[in-house]
Amino acid sequence: MDRFHLMTVFLAVAEEESFAGAARRLGLSPPAVTRAVAELEERLGVRLLTRTTRVVRVTEAGASYLDDCRRILQDVKEADESAAGLAAMPRGQLNVTAPVLFGRLFVLPTLLDYLAEYPEVNANAVFLDRVVNLVDEGFDVAVRIGELPDSSLRAVRVGQVRRVVCGAPGYFERHGWPQHPDDLGQHRIVMASGISLQPEWTFFPKAGEKGVSYRVKPRLVINVNDGAAQAATAGWGVTRLLSYQIAPQLERGELVTVLEEFEAPPLPVHIVHREGRRPAAKVRAFIDLLAGRLREEAVLR
């Protein structure tokens, strides 16, 4: 059989964890799927899958080969699309994810303009304050805030944000202006669990030195970042958020930052995607538009 066909069948079996499931996905008979995997294993001289009565799993060699198959088949698909001219016009389904507030402020307006420009694209936008696995959860593009772990994802850096401690001017006038992280023990703390689930804030007393964690005792924990910003703006207490999340309040003077000299280094902002060297037109066009918009945002510089 054709090598690419064998790879496609193996990929389907590994992802479905079932020969029957792969057969349904590919429109083949179960015996044809079984023969294809057996032929591939015979050619390679190695067992790629372990089979039980309930489930099919990849072996250690199979897991490595599976990654290579994904990459090779994606390259073949991109080459075919490029040669056929199908990559010229964005079309199809685009799945995008980003942190909740970042998505509402920056990604959604860009996505609306993108859809207006490319009527053959439909989009699904999911905004979550957690790291989304693009491959497992089926997303094409994501915005990530923070250092990126080593992975097969491709990334485009578009800016940076700061982790800032802030409160209303009136609150600090009543309760005192903190001069050192130790002073936070005398203040009412609002914890945004979207930023951190741990009641610890890390500060850097001296540039270039290792950060020091300070345990805080929040009187109020809110699961959404804009809720913490709202409580701080109301003069209730002190919170720590990312700089873009309170940019409007800072500009209007409703919030002010404190302890700037103890801030952690800025966090990079990236657009990441799981496409190969030549991403599909729908992905490439959206990334180009979003990257250009984000690099123009003053709050991300």
PDB file of C-alpha atoms in Angstrom:
ATOM      1  CA  MET A   1       0.000   0.000   0.000  1.00  0.00           C
ATOM      2  CA  ASP A   2       0.983   3.634  -0.405  1.00  0.00           C
ATOM      3  CA  ARG A   3       3.135   4.810   2.506  1.00  0.00           C
ATOM      4  CA  PHE A   4       1.074   7.973   3.038  1.00  0.00           C
ATOM      5  CA  HIS A   5      -2.101   5.880   3.167  1.00  0.00           C
ATOM      6  CA  LEU A   6      -0.570   3.645   5.817  1.00  0.00           C
ATOM      7  CA  MET A   7       0.461   6.675   7.850  1.00  0.00           C
ATOM      8  CA  THR A   8      -3.042   8.147   7.565  1.00  0.00           C
ATOM      9  CA  VAL A   9      -4.607   4.918   8.793  1.00  0.00           C
ATOM     10  CA  PHE A  10      -2.152   4.611  11.690  1.00  0.00           C
ATOM     11  CA  LEU A  11      -2.790   8.240  12.672  1.00  0.00           C
ATOM     12  CA  ALA A  12      -6.554   7.660  12.697  1.00  0.00           C
ATOM     13  CA  VAL A  13      -6.267   4.491  14.800  1.00  0.00           C
ATOM     14  CA  ALA A  14      -3.936   6.204  17.303  1.00  0.00           C
ATOM     15  CA  GLU A  15      -6.175   9.272  17.654  1.00  0.00           C
ATOM     16  CA  GLU A  16      -9.425   7.290  17.832  1.00  0.00           C
ATOM     17  CA  GLU A  17      -7.802   4.606  20.048  1.00  0.00           C
ATOM     18  CA  SER A  18      -9.885   2.148  18.077  1.00  0.00           C
ATOM     19  CA  PHE A  19      -9.673   0.252  14.795  1.00  0.00           C
ATOM     20  CA  ALA A  20     -13.438   0.504  14.358  1.00  0.00           C
ATOM     21  CA  GLY A  21     -13.385   4.221  15.096  1.00  0.00           C
ATOM     22  CA  ALA A  22     -10.610   4.752  12.551  1.00  0.00           C
ATOM     23  CA  ALA A  23     -12.577   2.747   9.977  1.00  0.00           C
ATOM     24  CA  ARG A  24     -15.633   4.979  10.462  1.00  0.00           C
ATOM     25  CA  ARG A  25     -13.512   8.123  10.292  1.00  0.00           C
ATOM     26  CA  LEU A  26     -11.793   7.082   7.057  1.00  0.00           C
ATOM     27  CA  GLY A  27     -14.742   5.330   5.403  1.00  0.00           C
ATOM     28  CA  LEU A  28     -12.888   2.005   5.285  1.00  0.00           C
ATOM     29  CA  SER A  29     -13.783  -1.464   6.474  1.00  0.00           C
ATOM     30  CA  PRO A  30     -12.325  -2.580   9.835  1.00  0.00           C
ATOM     31  CA  PRO A  31     -10.372  -5.432   8.164  1.00  0.00           C
ATOM     32  CA  ALA A  32      -8.776  -2.912   5.751  1.00  0.00           C
ATOM     33  CA  VAL A  33      -7.660  -0.783   8.700  1.00  0.00           C
ATOM     34  CA  THR A  34      -6.229  -3.810  10.485  1.00  0.00           C
ATOM     35  CA  ARG A  35      -4.320  -4.904   7.364  1.00  0.00           C
ATOM     36  CA  ALA A  36      -2.894  -1.402   6.859  1.00  0.00           C
ATOM     37  CA  VAL A  37      -1.529  -1.195  10.402  1.00  0.00           C
ATOM     38  CA  ALA A  38      -0.130  -4.711  10.198  1.00  0.00           C
ATOM     39  CA  GLU A  39       1.636  -3.895   6.898  1.00  0.00           C
ATOM     40  CA  LEU A  40       3.086  -0.688   8.364  1.00  0.00           C
ATOM     41  CA  GLU A  41       4.408  -2.506  11.432  1.00  0.00           C
ATOM     42  CA  GLU A  42       5.896  -5.211   9.226  1.00  0.00           C
ATOM     43  CA  ARG A  43       7.628  -2.623   7.033  1.00  0.00           C
ATOM     44  CA  LEU A  44       9.083  -0.836  10.038  1.00  0.00           C
ATOM     45  CA  GLY A  45       9.876  -3.980  11.989  1.00  0.00           C
ATOM     46  CA  VAL A  46       8.461  -2.525  15.195  1.00  0.00           C
ATOM     47  CA  ARG A  47       5.223  -2.728  17.158  1.00  0.00           C
ATOM     48  CA  LEU A  48       3.399   0.634  16.975  1.00  0.00           C
ATOM     49  CA  LEU A  49       0.205  -0.231  18.845  1.00  0.00           C
ATOM     50  CA  THR A  50      -0.815  -2.360  21.794  1.00  0.00           C
ATOM     51  CA  ARG A  51      -4.268  -3.855  21.546  1.00  0.00           C
ATOM     52  CA  THR A  52      -6.658  -4.964  24.278  1.00  0.00           C
ATOM     53  CA  THR A  53     -10.306  -5.948  24.103  1.00  0.00           C
ATOM     54  CA  ARG A  54     -11.299  -2.384  25.064  1.00  0.00           C
ATOM     55  CA  VAL A  55      -8.739   0.088  23.804  1.00  0.00           C
ATOM     56  CA  VAL A  56      -5.776   0.596  21.481  1.00  0.00           C
ATOM     57  CA  ARG A  57      -2.705   2.480  22.712  1.00  0.00           C
ATOM     58  CA  VAL A  58       0.505   3.568  21.011  1.00  0.00           C
ATOM     59  CA  THR A  59       3.762   2.029  22.161  1.00  0.00           C
ATOM     60  CA  GLU A  60       6.779   4.177  22.987  1.00  0.00           C
ATOM     61  CA  ALA A  61       8.020   3.720  19.402  1.00  0.00           C
ATOM     62  CA  GLY A  62       4.492   4.353  18.149  1.00  0.00           C
ATOM     63  CA  ALA A  63       4.217   7.661  20.030  1.00  0.00           C
ATOM     64  CA  SER A  64       7.412   8.948  18.398  1.00  0.00           C
ATOM     65  CA  TYR A  65       6.295   7.732  14.977  1.00  0.00           C
ATOM     66  CA  LEU A  66       2.870   9.312  15.509  1.00  0.00           C
ATOM     67  CA  ASP A  67       4.438  12.778  15.948  1.00  0.00           C
ATOM     68  CA  ASP A  68       6.417  12.282  12.739  1.00  0.00           C
ATOM     69  CA  CYS A  69       3.310  11.127  10.876  1.00  0.00           C
ATOM     70  CA  ARG A  70       1.371  14.219  11.952  1.00  0.00           C
ATOM     71  CA  ARG A  71       4.179  16.483  10.773  1.00  0.00           C
ATOM     72  CA  ILE A  72       4.698  14.681   7.450  1.00  0.00           C
ATOM     73  CA  LEU A  73       1.013  14.469   6.591  1.00  0.00           C
ATOM     74  CA  GLN A  74       0.538  18.136   7.493  1.00  0.00           C
ATOM     75  CA  ASP A  75       3.430  19.071   5.198  1.00  0.00           C
ATOM     76  CA  VAL A  76       1.884  17.016   2.387  1.00  0.00           C
ATOM     77  CA  LYS A  77      -1.501  18.680   2.915  1.00  0.00           C
ATOM     78  CA  GLU A  78       0.057  22.145   2.853  1.00  0.00           C
ATOM     79  CA  ALA A  79       2.041  21.337  -0.283  1.00  0.00           C
ATOM     80  CA  ASP A  80      -1.095  20.068  -2.026  1.00  0.00           C
ATOM     81  CA  GLU A  81      -3.075  23.152  -1.053  1.00  0.00           C
ATOM     82  CA  SER A  82      -0.301  25.465  -2.163  1.00  0.00           C
ATOM     83  CA  ALA A  83       0.058  23.730  -5.524  1.00  0.00           C
ATOM     84  CA  ALA A  84      -3.710  23.704  -6.091  1.00  0.00           C
ATOM     85  CA  GLY A  85      -4.060  27.371  -5.157  1.00  0.00           C
ATOM     86  CA  LEU A  86      -6.479  26.533  -2.356  1.00  0.00           C
ATOM     87  CA  ALA A  87      -4.383  28.482   0.141  1.00  0.00           C
ATOM     88  CA  ALA A  88      -4.968  31.759  -1.673  1.00  0.00           C
ATOM     89  CA  MET A  89      -8.339  32.624  -0.102  1.00  0.00           C
ATOM     90  CA  PRO A  90      -9.220  32.080   3.582  1.00  0.00           C
ATOM     91  CA  ARG A  91     -12.132  29.706   3.984  1.00  0.00           C
ATOM     92  CA  GLY A  92     -13.456  27.139   6.430  1.00  0.00           C
ATOM     93  CA  GLN A  93     -13.711  27.001  10.218  1.00  0.00           C
ATOM     94  CA  LEU A  94     -11.330  29.042  12.415  1.00  0.00           C
ATOM     95  CA  ASN A  95     -11.125  28.173  16.128  1.00  0.00           C
ATOM     96  CA  VAL A  96      -9.535  30.829  18.354  1.00  0.00           C
ATOM     97  CA  THR A  97      -8.869  31.014  22.083  1.00  0.00           C
ATOM     98  CA  ALA A  98      -7.440  33.647  24.454  1.00  0.00           C
ATOM     99  CA  PRO A  99      -7.630  34.726  28.121  1.00  0.00           C
ATOM    100  CA  VAL A 100     -11.100  36.052  28.947  1.00  0.00           C
ATOM    101  CA  LEU A 101     -10.494  39.780  29.318  1.00  0.00           C
ATOM    102  CA  PHE A 102      -7.734  39.881  26.697  1.00  0.00           C
ATOM    103  CA  GLY A 103     -10.045  38.144  24.281  1.00  0.00           C
ATOM    104  CA  ARG A 104     -12.880  40.579  24.851  1.00  0.00           C
ATOM    105  CA  LEU A 105     -10.659  43.659  24.643  1.00  0.00           C
ATOM    106  CA  PHE A 106      -8.364  42.777  21.751  1.00  0.00           C
ATOM    107  CA  VAL A 107      -9.149  39.496  20.005  1.00  0.00           C
ATOM    108  CA  LEU A 108     -12.896  39.812  19.466  1.00  0.00           C
ATOM    109  CA  PRO A 109     -12.793  43.243  17.747  1.00  0.00           C
ATOM    110  CA  THR A 110     -10.102  41.945  15.387  1.00  0.00           C
ATOM    111  CA  LEU A 111     -12.023  38.729  14.762  1.00  0.00           C
ATOM    112  CA  LEU A 112     -15.152  40.678  13.794  1.00  0.00           C
ATOM    113  CA  ASP A 113     -13.173  42.716  11.257  1.00  0.00           C
ATOM    114  CA  TYR A 114     -11.565  39.527   9.950  1.00  0.00           C
ATOM    115  CA  LEU A 115     -14.916  37.825   9.411  1.00  0.00           C
ATOM    116  CA  ALA A 116     -16.253  40.892   7.625  1.00  0.00           C
ATOM    117  CA  GLU A 117     -13.297  40.774   5.245  1.00  0.00           C
ATOM    118  CA  TYR A 118     -13.435  37.008   4.629  1.00  0.00           C
ATOM    119  CA  PRO A 119     -17.068  35.877   4.246  1.00  0.00           C
ATOM    120  CA  GLU A 120     -16.111  32.249   3.558  1.00  0.00           C
ATOM    121  CA  VAL A 121     -14.703  31.805   7.079  1.00  0.00           C
ATOM    122  CA  ASN A 122     -16.768  30.869  10.146  1.00  0.00           C
ATOM    123  CA  ALA A 123     -15.217  31.304  13.584  1.00  0.00           C
ATOM    124  CA  ASN A 124     -15.506  29.864  17.064  1.00  0.00           C
ATOM    125  CA  ALA A 125     -13.985  32.025  19.826  1.00  0.00           C
ATOM    126  CA  VAL A 126     -13.487  30.559  23.307  1.00  0.00           C
ATOM    127  CA  PHE A 127     -12.075  32.831  26.011  1.00  0.00           C
ATOM    128  CA  LEU A 128     -10.713  30.995  29.062  1.00  0.00           C
ATOM    129  CA  ASP A 129      -8.280  31.911  31.841  1.00  0.00           C
ATOM    130  CA  ARG A 130      -6.338  28.673  31.521  1.00  0.00           C
ATOM    131  CA  VAL A 131      -3.797  27.219  29.119  1.00  0.00           C
ATOM    132  CA  VAL A 132      -5.624  25.461  26.303  1.00  0.00           C
ATOM    133  CA  ASN A 133      -4.103  22.472  24.507  1.00  0.00           C
ATOM    134  CA  LEU A 134      -4.507  23.461  20.870  1.00  0.00           C
ATOM    135  CA  VAL A 135      -4.091  19.956  19.486  1.00  0.00           C
ATOM    136  CA  ASP A 136      -6.302  18.090  21.954  1.00  0.00           C
ATOM    137  CA  GLU A 137      -9.029  20.744  22.023  1.00  0.00           C
ATOM    138  CA  GLY A 138      -9.014  21.558  18.335  1.00  0.00           C
ATOM    139  CA  PHE A 139      -7.956  25.219  18.269  1.00  0.00           C
ATOM    140  CA  ASP A 140      -6.109  26.839  15.383  1.00  0.00           C
ATOM    141  CA  VAL A 141      -4.830  29.994  17.093  1.00  0.00           C
ATOM    142  CA  ALA A 142      -4.318  31.062  20.711  1.00  0.00           C
ATOM    143  CA  VAL A 143      -2.994  34.066  22.597  1.00  0.00           C
ATOM    144  CA  ARG A 144      -0.623  33.118  25.416  1.00  0.00           C
ATOM    145  CA  ILE A 145       0.602  35.442  28.162  1.00  0.00           C
ATOM    146  CA  GLY A 146       3.803  34.294  29.849  1.00  0.00           C
ATOM    147  CA  GLU A 147       6.903  32.332  28.968  1.00  0.00           C
ATOM    148  CA  LEU A 148       6.244  29.527  26.494  1.00  0.00           C
ATOM    149  CA  PRO A 149       7.322  25.974  27.273  1.00  0.00           C
ATOM    150  CA  ASP A 150       9.201  24.094  24.585  1.00  0.00           C
ATOM    151  CA  SER A 151       6.642  22.613  22.216  1.00  0.00           C
ATOM    152  CA  SER A 152       5.823  21.974  18.578  1.00  0.00           C
ATOM    153  CA  LEU A 153       3.699  25.137  18.470  1.00  0.00           C
ATOM    154  CA  ARG A 154       4.817  28.106  16.403  1.00  0.00           C
ATOM    155  CA  ALA A 155       4.771  31.481  18.127  1.00  0.00           C
ATOM    156  CA  VAL A 156       4.745  35.149  17.140  1.00  0.00           C
ATOM    157  CA  ARG A 157       5.669  37.628  19.880  1.00  0.00           C
ATOM    158  CA  VAL A 158       3.432  40.703  19.842  1.00  0.00           C
ATOM    159  CA  GLY A 159       4.113  42.529  23.119  1.00  0.00           C
ATOM    160  CA  GLN A 160       4.461  42.278  26.866  1.00  0.00           C
ATOM    161  CA  VAL A 161       2.518  43.043  30.038  1.00  0.00           C
ATOM    162  CA  ARG A 162       3.426  43.795  33.665  1.00  0.00           C
ATOM    163  CA  ARG A 163       2.150  42.261  36.893  1.00  0.00           C
ATOM    164  CA  VAL A 164       1.125  45.305  38.930  1.00  0.00           C
ATOM    165  CA  VAL A 165      -0.189  45.914  42.437  1.00  0.00           C
ATOM    166  CA  CYS A 166      -2.868  48.569  42.392  1.00  0.00           C
ATOM    167  CA  GLY A 167      -5.654  50.257  44.319  1.00  0.00           C
ATOM    168  CA  ALA A 168      -7.801  53.378  44.300  1.00  0.00           C
ATOM    169  CA  PRO A 169      -6.091  56.638  45.324  1.00  0.00           C
ATOM    170  CA  GLY A 170      -8.743  57.193  47.984  1.00  0.00           C
ATOM    171  CA  TYR A 171      -8.068  53.790  49.504  1.00  0.00           C
ATOM    172  CA  PHE A 172      -4.347  54.509  49.864  1.00  0.00           C
ATOM    173  CA  GLU A 173      -5.036  57.938  51.323  1.00  0.00           C
ATOM    174  CA  ARG A 174      -7.135  56.302  54.034  1.00  0.00           C
ATOM    175  CA  HIS A 175      -4.982  53.222  54.695  1.00  0.00           C
ATOM    176  CA  GLY A 176      -1.482  54.347  53.759  1.00  0.00           C
ATOM    177  CA  TRP A 177       0.735  53.873  50.716  1.00  0.00           C
ATOM    178  CA  PRO A 178       2.746  50.619  50.845  1.00  0.00           C
ATOM    179  CA  GLN A 179       6.468  51.207  50.458  1.00  0.00           C
ATOM    180  CA  HIS A 180       7.586  47.561  50.632  1.00  0.00           C
ATOM    181  CA  PRO A 181       5.883  44.186  49.982  1.00  0.00           C
ATOM    182  CA  ASP A 182       5.959  43.585  53.750  1.00  0.00           C
ATOM    183  CA  ASP A 183       3.463  46.447  54.105  1.00  0.00           C
ATOM    184  CA  LEU A 184       0.770  44.457  52.286  1.00  0.00           C
ATOM    185  CA  GLY A 185       0.063  42.629  55.535  1.00  0.00           C
ATOM    186  CA  GLN A 186      -1.609  45.828  56.753  1.00  0.00           C
ATOM    187  CA  HIS A 187      -3.951  46.072  53.761  1.00  0.00           C
ATOM    188  CA  ARG A 188      -7.170  44.447  52.569  1.00  0.00           C
ATOM    189  CA  ILE A 189      -6.226  42.127  49.717  1.00  0.00           C
ATOM    190  CA  VAL A 190      -8.442  41.243  46.765  1.00  0.00           C
ATOM    191  CA  MET A 191      -7.242  38.083  45.050  1.00  0.00           C
ATOM    192  CA  ALA A 192      -8.090  37.442  41.405  1.00  0.00           C
ATOM    193  CA  SER A 193      -8.052  33.672  41.062  1.00  0.00           C
ATOM    194  CA  GLY A 194      -7.813  34.101  37.291  1.00  0.00           C
ATOM    195  CA  ILE A 195      -4.263  35.334  37.864  1.00  0.00           C
ATOM    196  CA  SER A 196      -3.177  32.857  40.540  1.00  0.00           C
ATOM    197  CA  LEU A 197      -4.758  30.207  42.716  1.00  0.00           C
ATOM    198  CA  GLN A 198      -1.977  30.570  45.301  1.00  0.00           C
ATOM    199  CA  PRO A 199      -2.147  33.310  48.001  1.00  0.00           C
ATOM    200  CA  GLU A 200       1.440  34.302  47.242  1.00  0.00           C
ATOM    201  CA  TRP A 201       2.749  37.272  45.281  1.00  0.00           C
ATOM    202  CA  THR A 202       6.337  37.218  44.049  1.00  0.00           C
ATOM    203  CA  PHE A 203       8.389  40.397  44.141  1.00  0.00           C
ATOM    204  CA  PHE A 204      11.961  41.235  43.157  1.00  0.00           C
ATOM    205  CA  PRO A 205      13.631  43.402  45.829  1.00  0.00           C
ATOM    206  CA  LYS A 206      16.713  43.874  43.645  1.00  0.00           C
ATOM    207  CA  ALA A 207      16.997  43.798  39.864  1.00  0.00           C
ATOM    208  CA  GLY A 208      18.591  40.625  38.552  1.00  0.00           C
ATOM    209  CA  GLU A 209      18.119  38.705  41.791  1.00  0.00           C
ATOM    210  CA  LYS A 210      15.788  35.812  42.458  1.00  0.00           C
ATOM    211  CA  GLY A 211      12.215  36.684  43.321  1.00  0.00           C
ATOM    212  CA  VAL A 212      10.874  36.468  46.849  1.00  0.00           C
ATOM    213  CA  SER A 213       7.372  35.107  47.514  1.00  0.00           C
ATOM    214  CA  TYR A 214       5.210  36.979  49.992  1.00  0.00           C
ATOM    215  CA  ARG A 215       2.196  35.181  51.386  1.00  0.00           C
ATOM    216  CA  VAL A 216      -0.889  37.399  51.329  1.00  0.00           C
ATOM    217  CA  LYS A 217      -4.169  36.879  53.177  1.00  0.00           C
ATOM    218  CA  PRO A 218      -7.001  37.818  50.829  1.00  0.00           C
ATOM    219  CA  ARG A 219     -10.255  38.937  52.393  1.00  0.00           C
ATOM    220  CA  LEU A 220     -11.938  38.692  49.016  1.00  0.00           C
ATOM    221  CA  VAL A 221     -11.269  36.156  46.253  1.00  0.00           C
ATOM    222  CA  ILE A 222     -12.927  36.672  42.870  1.00  0.00           C
ATOM    223  CA  ASN A 223     -12.730  34.184  40.022  1.00  0.00           C
ATOM    224  CA  VAL A 224     -12.691  36.830  37.275  1.00  0.00           C
ATOM    225  CA  ASN A 225     -10.005  39.452  36.851  1.00  0.00           C
ATOM    226  CA  ASP A 226     -12.314  42.319  35.957  1.00  0.00           C
ATOM    227  CA  GLY A 227     -14.208  41.637  39.202  1.00  0.00           C
ATOM    228  CA  ALA A 228     -11.020  42.189  41.193  1.00  0.00           C
ATOM    229  CA  ALA A 229     -10.389  45.374  39.235  1.00  0.00           C
ATOM    230  CA  GLN A 230     -13.929  46.526  40.010  1.00  0.00           C
ATOM    231  CA  ALA A 231     -13.477  45.922  43.742  1.00  0.00           C
ATOM    232  CA  ALA A 232     -10.184  47.815  43.767  1.00  0.00           C
ATOM    233  CA  THR A 233     -11.669  50.687  41.777  1.00  0.00           C
ATOM    234  CA  ALA A 234     -14.468  50.918  44.333  1.00  0.00           C
ATOM    235  CA  GLY A 235     -11.814  51.561  46.990  1.00  0.00           C
ATOM    236  CA  TRP A 236     -12.291  48.268  48.777  1.00  0.00           C
ATOM    237  CA  GLY A 237      -8.693  47.078  48.810  1.00  0.00           C
ATOM    238  CA  VAL A 238      -5.471  46.221  46.977  1.00  0.00           C
ATOM    239  CA  THR A 239      -5.196  43.726  44.144  1.00  0.00           C
ATOM    240  CA  ARG A 240      -2.599  42.490  41.671  1.00  0.00           C
ATOM    241  CA  LEU A 241      -3.455  42.221  38.005  1.00  0.00           C
ATOM    242  CA  LEU A 242      -1.837  42.355  34.596  1.00  0.00           C
ATOM    243  CA  SER A 243      -1.276  45.885  33.347  1.00  0.00           C
ATOM    244  CA  TYR A 244      -3.556  45.601  30.309  1.00  0.00           C
ATOM    245  CA  GLN A 245      -6.458  44.523  32.525  1.00  0.00           C
ATOM    246  CA  ILE A 246      -6.597  47.884  34.302  1.00  0.00           C
ATOM    247  CA  ALA A 247      -5.268  50.180  31.557  1.00  0.00           C
ATOM    248  CA  PRO A 248      -8.541  52.185  31.279  1.00  0.00           C
ATOM    249  CA  GLN A 249      -8.766  52.694  35.059  1.00  0.00           C
ATOM    250  CA  LEU A 250      -5.133  53.787  35.221  1.00  0.00           C
ATOM    251  CA  GLU A 251      -5.636  56.267  32.404  1.00  0.00           C
ATOM    252  CA  ARG A 252      -8.704  57.756  34.138  1.00  0.00           C
ATOM    253  CA  GLY A 253      -6.906  57.918  37.496  1.00  0.00           C
ATOM    254  CA  GLU A 254      -9.379  55.526  39.134  1.00  0.00           C
ATOM    255  CA  LEU A 255      -6.516  53.171  40.022  1.00  0.00           C
ATOM    256  CA  VAL A 256      -2.830  53.751  40.705  1.00  0.00           C
ATOM    257  CA  THR A 257       0.006  51.263  40.888  1.00  0.00           C
ATOM    258  CA  VAL A 258       2.311  50.831  43.869  1.00  0.00           C
ATOM    259  CA  LEU A 259       5.511  48.895  44.588  1.00  0.00           C
ATOM    260  CA  GLU A 260       6.674  49.361  40.975  1.00  0.00           C
ATOM    261  CA  GLU A 261      10.326  48.992  41.970  1.00  0.00           C
ATOM    262  CA  PHE A 262       9.578  45.449  43.204  1.00  0.00           C
ATOM    263  CA  GLU A 263       7.731  44.252  40.097  1.00  0.00           C
ATOM    264  CA  ALA A 264       8.586  40.988  38.394  1.00  0.00           C
ATOM    265  CA  PRO A 265      10.001  41.117  34.853  1.00  0.00           C
ATOM    266  CA  PRO A 266       7.343  41.710  32.171  1.00  0.00           C
ATOM    267  CA  LEU A 267       5.514  38.736  30.712  1.00  0.00           C
ATOM    268  CA  PRO A 268       5.707  38.210  26.942  1.00  0.00           C
ATOM    269  CA  VAL A 269       2.537  38.007  24.852  1.00  0.00           C
ATOM    270  CA  HIS A 270       2.533  35.545  21.946  1.00  0.00           C
ATOM    271  CA  ILE A 271       0.158  34.379  19.273  1.00  0.00           C
ATOM    272  CA  VAL A 272       0.634  30.636  18.894  1.00  0.00           C
ATOM    273  CA  HIS A 273      -0.648  28.200  16.299  1.00  0.00           C
ATOM    274  CA  ARG A 274      -0.236  24.523  15.512  1.00  0.00           C
ATOM    275  CA  GLU A 275       0.103  24.795  11.747  1.00  0.00           C
ATOM    276  CA  GLY A 276       3.332  23.924   9.945  1.00  0.00           C
ATOM    277  CA  ARG A 277       5.682  26.114   7.985  1.00  0.00           C
ATOM    278  CA  ARG A 278       2.920  27.150   5.588  1.00  0.00           C
ATOM    279  CA  PRO A 279      -0.238  27.640   7.652  1.00  0.00           C
ATOM    280  CA  ALA A 280      -3.618  27.551   5.949  1.00  0.00           C
ATOM    281  CA  ALA A 281      -4.793  30.845   4.528  1.00  0.00           C
ATOM    282  CA  LYS A 282      -7.492  31.256   7.191  1.00  0.00           C
ATOM    283  CA  VAL A 283      -4.858  30.942   9.948  1.00  0.00           C
ATOM    284  CA  ARG A 284      -2.181  33.020   8.252  1.00  0.00           C
ATOM    285  CA  ALA A 285      -4.549  35.890   7.454  1.00  0.00           C
ATOM    286  CA  PHE A 286      -5.929  36.018  11.004  1.00  0.00           C
ATOM    287  CA  ILE A 287      -2.494  35.902  12.629  1.00  0.00           C
ATOM    288  CA  ASP A 288      -1.206  38.670  10.351  1.00  0.00           C
ATOM    289  CA  LEU A 289      -4.176  40.888  11.186  1.00  0.00           C
ATOM    290  CA  LEU A 290      -4.126  40.188  14.934  1.00  0.00           C
ATOM    291  CA  ALA A 291      -0.343  40.583  15.249  1.00  0.00           C
ATOM    292  CA  GLY A 292      -0.456  43.946  13.505  1.00  0.00           C
ATOM    293  CA  ARG A 293      -3.256  45.188  15.766  1.00  0.00           C
ATOM    294  CA  LEU A 294      -1.633  43.982  19.005  1.00  0.00           C
ATOM    295  CA  ARG A 295       1.745  45.498  18.178  1.00  0.00           C
ATOM    296  CA  GLU A 296       0.016  48.874  17.876  1.00  0.00           C
ATOM    297  CA  GLU A 297      -1.504  48.642  21.371  1.00  0.00           C
ATOM    298  CA  ALA A 298       0.332  50.960  23.754  1.00  0.00           C
ATOM    299  CA  VAL A 299      -0.652  48.837  26.775  1.00  0.00           C
ATOM    300  CA  LEU A 300       1.316  45.882  25.344  1.00  0.00           C
ATOM    301  CA  ARG A 301       4.613  47.736  24.938  1.00  0.00           C
TER     302      ARG A 301
END
